Coordinates of C-alpha atoms and ligand atoms in Angstrom, one line a residue:
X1 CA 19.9 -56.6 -128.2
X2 CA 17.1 -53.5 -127.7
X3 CA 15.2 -54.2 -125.0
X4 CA 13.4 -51.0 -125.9
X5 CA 12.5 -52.1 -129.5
X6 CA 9.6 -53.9 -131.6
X7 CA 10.2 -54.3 -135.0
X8 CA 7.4 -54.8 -137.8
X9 CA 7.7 -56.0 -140.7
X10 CA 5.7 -55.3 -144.1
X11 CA 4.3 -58.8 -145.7
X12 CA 0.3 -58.6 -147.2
X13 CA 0.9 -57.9 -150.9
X14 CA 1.1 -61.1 -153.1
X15 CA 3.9 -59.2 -155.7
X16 CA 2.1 -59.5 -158.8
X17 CA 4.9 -58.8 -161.0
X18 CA 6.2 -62.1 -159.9
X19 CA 4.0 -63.7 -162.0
X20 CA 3.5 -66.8 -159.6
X21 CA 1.0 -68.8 -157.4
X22 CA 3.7 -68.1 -154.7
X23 CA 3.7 -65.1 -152.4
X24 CA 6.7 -63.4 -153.1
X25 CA 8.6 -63.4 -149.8
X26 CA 8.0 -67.3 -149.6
X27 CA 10.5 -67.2 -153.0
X28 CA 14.4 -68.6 -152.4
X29 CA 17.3 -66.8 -152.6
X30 CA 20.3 -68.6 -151.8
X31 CA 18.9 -71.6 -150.1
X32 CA 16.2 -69.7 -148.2
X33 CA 12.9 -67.7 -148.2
X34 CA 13.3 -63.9 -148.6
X35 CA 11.6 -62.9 -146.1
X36 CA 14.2 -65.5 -143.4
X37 CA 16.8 -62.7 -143.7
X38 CA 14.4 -60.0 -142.9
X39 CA 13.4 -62.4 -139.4
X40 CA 17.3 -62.4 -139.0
X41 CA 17.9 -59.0 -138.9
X42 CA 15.0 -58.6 -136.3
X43 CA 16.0 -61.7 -134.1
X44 CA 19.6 -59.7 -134.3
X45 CA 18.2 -56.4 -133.2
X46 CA 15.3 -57.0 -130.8
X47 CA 14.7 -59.1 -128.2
X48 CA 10.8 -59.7 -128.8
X49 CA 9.7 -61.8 -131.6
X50 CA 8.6 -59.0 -134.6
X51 CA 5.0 -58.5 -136.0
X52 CA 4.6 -59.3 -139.1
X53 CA 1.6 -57.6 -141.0
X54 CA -0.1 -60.6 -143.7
X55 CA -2.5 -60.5 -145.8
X56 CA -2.2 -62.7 -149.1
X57 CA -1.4 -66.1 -148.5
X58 CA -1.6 -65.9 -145.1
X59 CA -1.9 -69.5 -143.7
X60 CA 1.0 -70.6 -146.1
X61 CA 3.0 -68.0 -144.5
X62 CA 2.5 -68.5 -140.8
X63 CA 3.0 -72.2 -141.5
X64 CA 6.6 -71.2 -143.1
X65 CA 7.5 -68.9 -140.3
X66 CA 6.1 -70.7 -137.4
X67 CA 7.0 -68.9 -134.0
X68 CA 9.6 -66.5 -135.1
X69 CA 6.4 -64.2 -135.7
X70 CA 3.6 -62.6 -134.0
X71 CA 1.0 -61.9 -136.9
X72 CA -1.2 -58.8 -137.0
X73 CA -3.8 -59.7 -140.3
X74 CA -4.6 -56.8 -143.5
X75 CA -7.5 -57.9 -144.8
X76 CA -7.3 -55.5 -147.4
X77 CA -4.0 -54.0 -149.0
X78 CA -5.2 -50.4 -148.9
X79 CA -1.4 -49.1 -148.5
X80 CA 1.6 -49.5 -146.3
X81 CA 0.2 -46.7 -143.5
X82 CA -3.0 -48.7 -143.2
X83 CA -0.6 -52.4 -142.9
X84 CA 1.3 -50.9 -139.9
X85 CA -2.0 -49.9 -138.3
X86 CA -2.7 -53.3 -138.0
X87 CA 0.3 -53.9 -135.8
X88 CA -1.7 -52.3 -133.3
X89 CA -3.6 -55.4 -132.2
X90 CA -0.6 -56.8 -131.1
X91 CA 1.6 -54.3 -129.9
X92 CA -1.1 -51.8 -128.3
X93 CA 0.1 -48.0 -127.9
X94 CA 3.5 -48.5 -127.2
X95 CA 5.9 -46.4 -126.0
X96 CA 9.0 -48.4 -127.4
X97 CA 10.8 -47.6 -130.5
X98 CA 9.6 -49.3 -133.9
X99 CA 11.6 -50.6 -136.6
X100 CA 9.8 -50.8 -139.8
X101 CA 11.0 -53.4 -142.4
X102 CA 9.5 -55.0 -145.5
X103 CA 9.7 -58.8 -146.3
X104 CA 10.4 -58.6 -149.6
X105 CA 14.0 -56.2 -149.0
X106 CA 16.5 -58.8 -147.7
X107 CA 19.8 -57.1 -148.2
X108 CA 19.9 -54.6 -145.1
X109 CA 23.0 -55.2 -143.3
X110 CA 22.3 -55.0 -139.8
X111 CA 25.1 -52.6 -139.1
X112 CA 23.2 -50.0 -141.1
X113 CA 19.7 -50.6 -139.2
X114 CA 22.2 -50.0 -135.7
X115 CA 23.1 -47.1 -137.7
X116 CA 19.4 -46.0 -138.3
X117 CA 18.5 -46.5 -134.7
X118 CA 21.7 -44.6 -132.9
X119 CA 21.3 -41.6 -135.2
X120 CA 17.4 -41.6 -133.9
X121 CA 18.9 -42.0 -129.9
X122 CA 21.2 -39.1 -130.7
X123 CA 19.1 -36.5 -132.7
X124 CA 16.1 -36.8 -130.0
X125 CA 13.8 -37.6 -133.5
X126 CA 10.1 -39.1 -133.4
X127 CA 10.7 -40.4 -136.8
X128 CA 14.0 -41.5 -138.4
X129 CA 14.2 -43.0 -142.1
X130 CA 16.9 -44.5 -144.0
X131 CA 17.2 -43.0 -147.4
X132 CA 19.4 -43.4 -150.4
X133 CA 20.7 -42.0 -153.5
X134 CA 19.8 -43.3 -156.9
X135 CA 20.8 -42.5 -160.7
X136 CA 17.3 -43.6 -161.5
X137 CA 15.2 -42.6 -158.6
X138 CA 12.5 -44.9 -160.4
X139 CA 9.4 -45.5 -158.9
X140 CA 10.7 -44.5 -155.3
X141 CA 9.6 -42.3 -153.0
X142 CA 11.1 -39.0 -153.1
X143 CA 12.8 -37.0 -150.2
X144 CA 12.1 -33.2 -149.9
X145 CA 14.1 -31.2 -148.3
X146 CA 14.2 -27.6 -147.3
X147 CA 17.0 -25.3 -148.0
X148 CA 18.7 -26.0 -144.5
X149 CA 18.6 -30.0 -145.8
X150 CA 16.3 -30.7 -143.4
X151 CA 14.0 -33.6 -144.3
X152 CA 10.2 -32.2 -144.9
X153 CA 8.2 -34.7 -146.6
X154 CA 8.3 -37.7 -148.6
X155 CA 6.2 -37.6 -152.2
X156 CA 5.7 -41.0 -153.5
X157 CA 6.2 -41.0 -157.3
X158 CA 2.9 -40.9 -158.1
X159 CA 2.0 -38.2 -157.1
X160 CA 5.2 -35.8 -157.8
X161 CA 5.6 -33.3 -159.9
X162 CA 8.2 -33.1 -162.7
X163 CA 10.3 -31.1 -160.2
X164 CA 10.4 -33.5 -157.4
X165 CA 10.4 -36.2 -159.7
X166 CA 14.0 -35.1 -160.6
X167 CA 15.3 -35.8 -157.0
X168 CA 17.9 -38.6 -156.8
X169 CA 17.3 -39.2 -152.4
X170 CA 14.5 -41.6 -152.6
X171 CA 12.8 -43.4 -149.2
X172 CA 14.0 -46.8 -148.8
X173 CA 10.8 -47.6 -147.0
X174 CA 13.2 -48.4 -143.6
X175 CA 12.4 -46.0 -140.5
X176 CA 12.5 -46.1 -136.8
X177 CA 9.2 -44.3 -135.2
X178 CA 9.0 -43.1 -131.6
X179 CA 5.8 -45.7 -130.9
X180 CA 3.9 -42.9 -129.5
X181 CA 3.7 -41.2 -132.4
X182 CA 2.9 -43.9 -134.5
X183 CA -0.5 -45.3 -134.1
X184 CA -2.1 -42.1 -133.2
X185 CA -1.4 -40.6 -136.5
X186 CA -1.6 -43.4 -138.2
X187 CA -5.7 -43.2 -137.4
X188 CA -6.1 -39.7 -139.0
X189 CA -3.9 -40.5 -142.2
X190 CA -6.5 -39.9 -145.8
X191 CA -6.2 -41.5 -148.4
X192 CA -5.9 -38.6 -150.7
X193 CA -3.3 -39.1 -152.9
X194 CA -2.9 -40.9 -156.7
X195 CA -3.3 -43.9 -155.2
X196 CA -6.0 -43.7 -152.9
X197 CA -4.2 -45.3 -150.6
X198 CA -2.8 -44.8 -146.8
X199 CA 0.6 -44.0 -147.3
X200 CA 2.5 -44.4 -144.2
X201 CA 5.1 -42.1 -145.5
X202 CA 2.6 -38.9 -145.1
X203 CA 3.7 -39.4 -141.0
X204 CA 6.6 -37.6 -142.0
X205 CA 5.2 -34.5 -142.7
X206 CA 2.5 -35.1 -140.1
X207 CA 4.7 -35.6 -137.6
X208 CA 7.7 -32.5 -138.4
X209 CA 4.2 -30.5 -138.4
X210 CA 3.2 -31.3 -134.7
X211 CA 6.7 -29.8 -133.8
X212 CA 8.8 -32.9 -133.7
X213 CA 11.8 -33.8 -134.9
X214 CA 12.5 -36.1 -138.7
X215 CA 15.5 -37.1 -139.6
X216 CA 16.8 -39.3 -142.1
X217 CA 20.4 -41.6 -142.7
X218 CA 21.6 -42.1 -146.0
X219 CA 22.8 -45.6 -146.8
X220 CA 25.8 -46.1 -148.3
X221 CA 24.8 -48.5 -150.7
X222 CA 21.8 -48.9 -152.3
X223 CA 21.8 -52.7 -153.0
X224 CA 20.4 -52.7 -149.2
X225 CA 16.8 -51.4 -150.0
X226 CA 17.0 -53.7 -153.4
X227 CA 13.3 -55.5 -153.0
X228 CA 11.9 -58.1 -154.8
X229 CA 9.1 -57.5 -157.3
X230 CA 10.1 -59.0 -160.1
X231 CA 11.9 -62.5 -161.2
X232 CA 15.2 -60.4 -162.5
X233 CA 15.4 -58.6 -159.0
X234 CA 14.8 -62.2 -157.1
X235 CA 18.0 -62.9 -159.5
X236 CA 19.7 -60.2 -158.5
X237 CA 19.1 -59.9 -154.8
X238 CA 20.0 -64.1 -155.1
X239 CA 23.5 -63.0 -156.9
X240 CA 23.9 -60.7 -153.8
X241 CA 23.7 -63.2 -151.1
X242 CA 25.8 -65.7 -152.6
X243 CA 28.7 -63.0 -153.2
X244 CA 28.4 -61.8 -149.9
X245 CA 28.8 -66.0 -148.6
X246 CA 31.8 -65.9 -151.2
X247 CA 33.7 -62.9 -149.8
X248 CA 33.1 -64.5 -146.0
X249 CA 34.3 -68.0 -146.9
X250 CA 37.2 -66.5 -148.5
X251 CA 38.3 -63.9 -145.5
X252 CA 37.6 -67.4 -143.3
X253 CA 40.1 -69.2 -145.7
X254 CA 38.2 -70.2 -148.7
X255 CA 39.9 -70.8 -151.8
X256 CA 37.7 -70.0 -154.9
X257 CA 39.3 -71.0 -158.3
X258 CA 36.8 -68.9 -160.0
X259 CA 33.9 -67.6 -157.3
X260 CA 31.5 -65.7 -159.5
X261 CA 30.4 -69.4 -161.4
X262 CA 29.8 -71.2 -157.8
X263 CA 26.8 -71.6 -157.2
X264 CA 26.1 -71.2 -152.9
X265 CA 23.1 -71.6 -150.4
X266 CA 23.5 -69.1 -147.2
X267 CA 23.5 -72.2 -145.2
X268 CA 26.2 -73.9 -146.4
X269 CA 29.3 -73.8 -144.1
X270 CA 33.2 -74.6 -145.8
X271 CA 36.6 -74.4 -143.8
X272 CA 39.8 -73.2 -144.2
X273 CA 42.3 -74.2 -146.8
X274 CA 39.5 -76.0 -149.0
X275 CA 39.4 -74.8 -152.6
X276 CA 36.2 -75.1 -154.7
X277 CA 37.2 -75.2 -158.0
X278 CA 34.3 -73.6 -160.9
X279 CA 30.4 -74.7 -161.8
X280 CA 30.4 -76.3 -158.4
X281 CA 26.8 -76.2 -156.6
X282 CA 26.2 -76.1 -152.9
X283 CA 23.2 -76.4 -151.3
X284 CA 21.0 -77.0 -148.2
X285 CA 22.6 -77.6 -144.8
X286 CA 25.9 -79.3 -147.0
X287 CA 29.3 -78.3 -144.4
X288 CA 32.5 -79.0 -145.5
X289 CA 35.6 -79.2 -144.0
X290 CA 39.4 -78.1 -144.2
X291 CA 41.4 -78.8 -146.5
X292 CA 39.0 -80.3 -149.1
X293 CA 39.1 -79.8 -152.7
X294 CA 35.6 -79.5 -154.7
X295 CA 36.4 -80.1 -158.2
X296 CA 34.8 -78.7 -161.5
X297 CA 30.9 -80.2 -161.9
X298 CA 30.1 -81.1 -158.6
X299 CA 26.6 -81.0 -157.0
X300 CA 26.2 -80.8 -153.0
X301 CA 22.9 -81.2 -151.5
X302 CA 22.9 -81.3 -147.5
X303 CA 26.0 -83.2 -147.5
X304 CA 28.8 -83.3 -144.5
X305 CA 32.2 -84.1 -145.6
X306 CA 34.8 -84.2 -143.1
X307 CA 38.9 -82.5 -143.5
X308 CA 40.8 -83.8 -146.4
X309 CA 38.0 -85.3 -149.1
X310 CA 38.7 -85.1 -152.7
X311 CA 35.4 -84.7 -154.4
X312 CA 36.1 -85.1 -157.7
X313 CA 35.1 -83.5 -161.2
X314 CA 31.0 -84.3 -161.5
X315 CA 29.9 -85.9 -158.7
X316 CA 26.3 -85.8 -157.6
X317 CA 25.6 -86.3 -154.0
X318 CA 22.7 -85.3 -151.5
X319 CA 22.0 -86.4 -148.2
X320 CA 25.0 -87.7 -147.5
X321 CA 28.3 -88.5 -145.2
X322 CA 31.9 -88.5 -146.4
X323 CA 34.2 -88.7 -143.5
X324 CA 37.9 -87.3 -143.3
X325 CA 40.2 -88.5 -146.3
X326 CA 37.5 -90.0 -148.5
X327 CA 37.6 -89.4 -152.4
X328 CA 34.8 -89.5 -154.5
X329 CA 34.3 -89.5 -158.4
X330 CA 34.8 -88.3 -161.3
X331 CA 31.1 -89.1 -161.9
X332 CA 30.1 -90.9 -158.5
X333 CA 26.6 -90.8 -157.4
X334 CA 25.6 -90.5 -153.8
X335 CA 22.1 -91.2 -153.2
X336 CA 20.1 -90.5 -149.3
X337 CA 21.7 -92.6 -146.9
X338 CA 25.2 -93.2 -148.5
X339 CA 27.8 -92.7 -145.5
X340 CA 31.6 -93.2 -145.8
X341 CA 33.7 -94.3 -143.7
X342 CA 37.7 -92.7 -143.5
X343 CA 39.8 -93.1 -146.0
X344 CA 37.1 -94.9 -148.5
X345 CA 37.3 -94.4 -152.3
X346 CA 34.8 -94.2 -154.3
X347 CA 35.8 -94.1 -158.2
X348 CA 34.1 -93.3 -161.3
X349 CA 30.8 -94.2 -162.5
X350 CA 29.6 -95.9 -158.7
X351 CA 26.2 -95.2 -157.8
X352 CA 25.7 -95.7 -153.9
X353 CA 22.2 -95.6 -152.0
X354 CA 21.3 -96.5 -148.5
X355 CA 24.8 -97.4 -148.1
X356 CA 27.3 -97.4 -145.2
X357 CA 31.1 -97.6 -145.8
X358 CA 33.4 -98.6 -143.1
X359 CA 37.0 -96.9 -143.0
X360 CA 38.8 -97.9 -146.3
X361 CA 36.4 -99.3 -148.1
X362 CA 36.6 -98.9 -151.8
X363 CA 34.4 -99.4 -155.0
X364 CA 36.7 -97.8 -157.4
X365 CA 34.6 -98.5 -161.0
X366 CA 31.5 -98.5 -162.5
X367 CA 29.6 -100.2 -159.3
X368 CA 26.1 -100.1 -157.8
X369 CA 25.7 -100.3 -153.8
X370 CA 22.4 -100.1 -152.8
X371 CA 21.0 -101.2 -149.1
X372 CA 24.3 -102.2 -148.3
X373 CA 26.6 -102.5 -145.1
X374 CA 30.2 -102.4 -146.3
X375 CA 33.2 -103.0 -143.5
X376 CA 36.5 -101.7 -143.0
X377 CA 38.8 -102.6 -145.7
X378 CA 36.5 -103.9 -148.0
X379 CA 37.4 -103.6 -151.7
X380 CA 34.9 -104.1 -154.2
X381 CA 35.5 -104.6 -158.0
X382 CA 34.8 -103.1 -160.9
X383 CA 31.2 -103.5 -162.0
X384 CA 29.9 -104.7 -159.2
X385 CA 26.1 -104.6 -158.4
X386 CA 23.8 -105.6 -155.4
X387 CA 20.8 -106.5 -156.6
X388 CA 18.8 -105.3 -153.7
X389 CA 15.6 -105.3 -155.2
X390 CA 13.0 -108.3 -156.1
X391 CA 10.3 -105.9 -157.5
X392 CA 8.6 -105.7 -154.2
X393 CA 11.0 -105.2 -151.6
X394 CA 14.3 -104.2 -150.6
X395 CA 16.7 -106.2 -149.5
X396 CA 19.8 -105.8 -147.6
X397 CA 24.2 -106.6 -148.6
X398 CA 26.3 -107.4 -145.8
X399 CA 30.2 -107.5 -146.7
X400 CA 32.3 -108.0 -143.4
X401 CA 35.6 -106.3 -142.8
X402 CA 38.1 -107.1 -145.1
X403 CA 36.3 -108.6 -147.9
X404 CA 37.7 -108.8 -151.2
X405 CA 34.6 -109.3 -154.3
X406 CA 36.4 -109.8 -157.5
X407 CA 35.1 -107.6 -160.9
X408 CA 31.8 -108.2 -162.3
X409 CA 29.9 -109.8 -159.3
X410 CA 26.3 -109.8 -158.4
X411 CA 25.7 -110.0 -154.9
X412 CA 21.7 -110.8 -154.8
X413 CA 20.2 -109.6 -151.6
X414 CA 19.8 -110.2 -149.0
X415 CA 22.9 -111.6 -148.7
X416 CA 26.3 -111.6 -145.9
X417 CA 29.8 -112.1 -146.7
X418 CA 31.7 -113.2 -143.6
X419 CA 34.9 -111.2 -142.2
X420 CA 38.3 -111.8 -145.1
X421 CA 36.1 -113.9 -147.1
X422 CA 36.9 -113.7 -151.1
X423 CA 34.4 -114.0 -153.8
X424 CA 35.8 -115.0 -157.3
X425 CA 35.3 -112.6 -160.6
X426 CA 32.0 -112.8 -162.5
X427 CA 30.3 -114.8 -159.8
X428 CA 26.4 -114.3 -158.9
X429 CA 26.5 -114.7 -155.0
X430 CA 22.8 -115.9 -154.2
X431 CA 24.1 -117.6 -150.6
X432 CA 25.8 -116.6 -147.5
X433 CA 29.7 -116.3 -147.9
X434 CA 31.4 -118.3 -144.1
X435 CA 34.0 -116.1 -143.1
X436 CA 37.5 -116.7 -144.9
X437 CA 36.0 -119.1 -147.6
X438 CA 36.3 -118.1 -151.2
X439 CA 33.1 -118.3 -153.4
X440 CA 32.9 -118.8 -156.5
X441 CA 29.6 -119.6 -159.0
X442 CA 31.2 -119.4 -162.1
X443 CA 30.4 -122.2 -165.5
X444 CA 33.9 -123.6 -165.9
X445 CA 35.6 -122.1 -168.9
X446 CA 35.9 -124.7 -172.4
X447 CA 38.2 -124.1 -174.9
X448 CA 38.0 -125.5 -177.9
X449 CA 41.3 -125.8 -179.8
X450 CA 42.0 -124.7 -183.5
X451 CA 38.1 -123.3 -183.8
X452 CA 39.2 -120.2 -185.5
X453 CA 40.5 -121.3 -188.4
X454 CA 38.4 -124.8 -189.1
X455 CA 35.5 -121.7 -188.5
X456 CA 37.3 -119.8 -191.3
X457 CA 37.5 -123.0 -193.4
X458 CA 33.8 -124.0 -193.4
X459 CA 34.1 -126.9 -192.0
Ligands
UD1_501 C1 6.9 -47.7 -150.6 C2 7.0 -46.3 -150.1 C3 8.0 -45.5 -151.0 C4 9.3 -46.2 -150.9 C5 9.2 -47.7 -151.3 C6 10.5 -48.4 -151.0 C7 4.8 -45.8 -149.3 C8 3.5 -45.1 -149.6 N1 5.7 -45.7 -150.2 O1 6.4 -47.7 -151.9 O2 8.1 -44.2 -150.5 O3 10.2 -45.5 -151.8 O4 8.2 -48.3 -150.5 O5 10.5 -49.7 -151.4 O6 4.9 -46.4 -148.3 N2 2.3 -53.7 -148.1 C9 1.3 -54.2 -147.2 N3 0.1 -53.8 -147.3 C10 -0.3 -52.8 -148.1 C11 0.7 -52.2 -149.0 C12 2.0 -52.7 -148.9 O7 1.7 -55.1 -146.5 O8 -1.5 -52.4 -148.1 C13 3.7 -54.1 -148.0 C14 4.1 -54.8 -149.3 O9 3.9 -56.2 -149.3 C15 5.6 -54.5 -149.2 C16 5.7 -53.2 -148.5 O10 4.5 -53.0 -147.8 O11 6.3 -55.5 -148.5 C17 5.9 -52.0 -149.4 O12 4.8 -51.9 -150.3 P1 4.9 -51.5 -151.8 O13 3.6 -51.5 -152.4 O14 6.0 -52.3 -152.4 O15 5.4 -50.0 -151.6 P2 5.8 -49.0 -152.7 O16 4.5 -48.5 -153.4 O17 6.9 -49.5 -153.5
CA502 CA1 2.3 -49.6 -153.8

């Protein structure tokens, strides 16, 4: 942690290329805003909260980012020079070094912005940038060098000529300053250029030109500057993260039968020895544990599972708890508030809500369990519903440890079944169930002997 750091980061253009009513580093990648992985490389690096410049959108973004920022405001976007100028408000004429980051580039590993900041220690510079090489230098920057290499100035695109335009080192728009030489030249930049804009990247030259020394690290891969101005680089930036999730689950253990079709928020946590199997989705704070298998189909959304839980091909769950041993599915449904005990099984085609399992519970078919309280041992047959609801409120199942309901039951809430109590197939329990009794509110069967064939007959 630099104690002798502030960092600022670039956040006041709205990203038209987006093509949405949403600022662009408010967009998800993997579970989170953009610009969250920019505030974690900060938080890594500096001790003091960074300053981040806003402009569009402004309330929507200091409500989504809350105290992990100070906020200098741009009124007006007239370039990135004239956005770090505002920073000035907050951070006065320091004398500390400044990191310089953009909200919308979220792939900068942090070991290449250590990288960035050493290099400035060691060469004694007053301005240090991170730079790259490109096949298609694009719409970047371009570096200019002299014949000893030495960085000279940075042309933006715009304004190059075909010459410079052919130079593959482009700016990254990443750089250390020595805060004394920020501000203060900052003030006297023109905005004389194709752009008419304050181009922060004319310090450069500014600054080699007062005598002082420039520099410049090359980064080894360019993915790390990849920002987001368009939907197809949100895609791509969102591919990124989730590979770089993958390759650390599987170095922590991870089995992935086939990791490139998994879909993976950043925030999702997995342990050793589980294997996700393909087309799964994980999202939101889901955490699962060792030992697990994820099969083919299967949805996540802030879900905990415990060590050892089967979660079989299609199931759908969200807010949820599945505790050590449990199976689930093919084709269950967890709805908010489902919790399962140890050990509990639930089958195919059971749609749970609001519903607490104890250890060993099973619905194994085609079952709804809604507003329910379920005990330890309970087992629950096929095509069993609680009708929890009356069309105005909801009402609550309580089956005690060890109960036993037979196939095809409706258990119309509210309504308790006492501890071992059994309740017959086909029944339509309206009334509390005693302990250990059997219920039963089935119409007698009547058979009717040789009916087939007099039927047949017409008679
Ligand atoms: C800038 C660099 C270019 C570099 C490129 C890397 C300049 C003049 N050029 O170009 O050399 O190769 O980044 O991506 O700096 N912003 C504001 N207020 C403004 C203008 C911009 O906050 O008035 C913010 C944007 O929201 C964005 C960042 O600054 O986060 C960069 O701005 P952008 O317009 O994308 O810079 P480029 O023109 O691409
Ligand atoms: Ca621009």
């Amino acid at each position: 942690m630099n104690q002798n750091l502030e960092v600022i980061i670039l956040a006041a253009g709205l990203g038209t290329r987006m093509k949405s009513s949403t600022i662009k580093i408010l967009h998800r990648a993997a579970g989170r805003p953009i610009v969250d992985y920019v505030l974690d490389l900060a938080n890594e690096l500096c001790s003091t909260p960074p300053v981040m410049i806003i402009g569009h959108q402004r309330e929507k973004v200091q409500e989504a980012i809350g105290e992990r920022a100070r906020f200098a405001v741009q009124e007006e976007q007239l370039g990135t020079g004239h956005a770090v100028l505002q920073a000035a408000t907050v951070l006065g004429d320091t004398n500390k070094r400044v990191l310089i980051l953009s909200g919308d580039v979220p792939l900068t590993r942090r070991e290449t912005l250590q990288r960035l900041i050493e290099e400035h220690e060691r060469s004694g510079n007053a301005l240090t940038l991170l730079t790259m090489k490109l096949d298609d230098p694009a719409m970047y920057g371009r570096i200019v060098r002299d014949e000893s290499g030495t960085v000279v100035r940075i042309v933006e695109a715009k304004d190059a000529s075909d010459e410079q335009k052919r130079i593959n080192e482009v700016n990254a728009g990443i750089y250390v300053f020595n805060g004394e030489h920020l501000f203060g030249n900052l003030r006297n930049l023109r905005p004389e250029n194709a752009q008419k804009e304050y181009y922060l990247t004319d310090l450069l030259a500014v600054i080699r030109n007062a005598g002082h020394r420039v520099g410049a690290v090359i980064a080894d891969d360019p993915v790390e500057a990849l920002g987001v101005n368009s939907r197809g680089e949100l895609a791509q930036v969102e591919q990124e993260i989730q590979r770089r999730v993958v390759e650390r689950l599987l170095s922590e253990g991870v089995t992935f039968r086939n990791p490139s079709t998994v879909v993976i928020d950043s925030t999702v946590t997995i342990g050793k020895d589980t294997v996700v199997y393909p087309f799964v989705t994980l999202e939101g704070t889901t955490r699962i544990g060792e030992d697990c298998v994820i099969e083919p189909g299967s949805h996540l959304v802030n879900v905990t599972i415990g060590n050892d839980v089967h979660v079989k091909t299609g199931t759908v769950a969200e807010d949820a708890e599945i505790a050590d041993g449990a199976s689930v599915g093919p084709y269950a449904h967890l709805r908010p508030g489902s919790k399962l005990g140890r050990k509990v099984k639930v089958g195919n085609f059971v749609e749970t809500k609001k519903a607490v399992f104890g250890d060993g519970a099973k619905a194994s078919h085609l079952s709804y369990i809604g507003d329910a309280e379920v005990g330890a041992d309970v087992n629950i047959g096929a095509g069993t519903i609680t009708c929890n609801y009356d069309g105005v409120n909801k009402h609550k199942t309580i089956l005690e440890d060890g109960v036993f309901v037979g196939s095809d039951t409706q258990l119309v809430a509210p309504v308790r079944v006492g501890k071992g109590a059994y309740v017959g197939a086909g029944s339509t329990i309206t009334k509390d169930v005693p302990a250990g009794a059997l219920a039963l509110s089935r119409t007698p069967q009547k058979t009717v002997e040789g009916w087939a064939a007099r039927k047949k007959a017409g008679k």
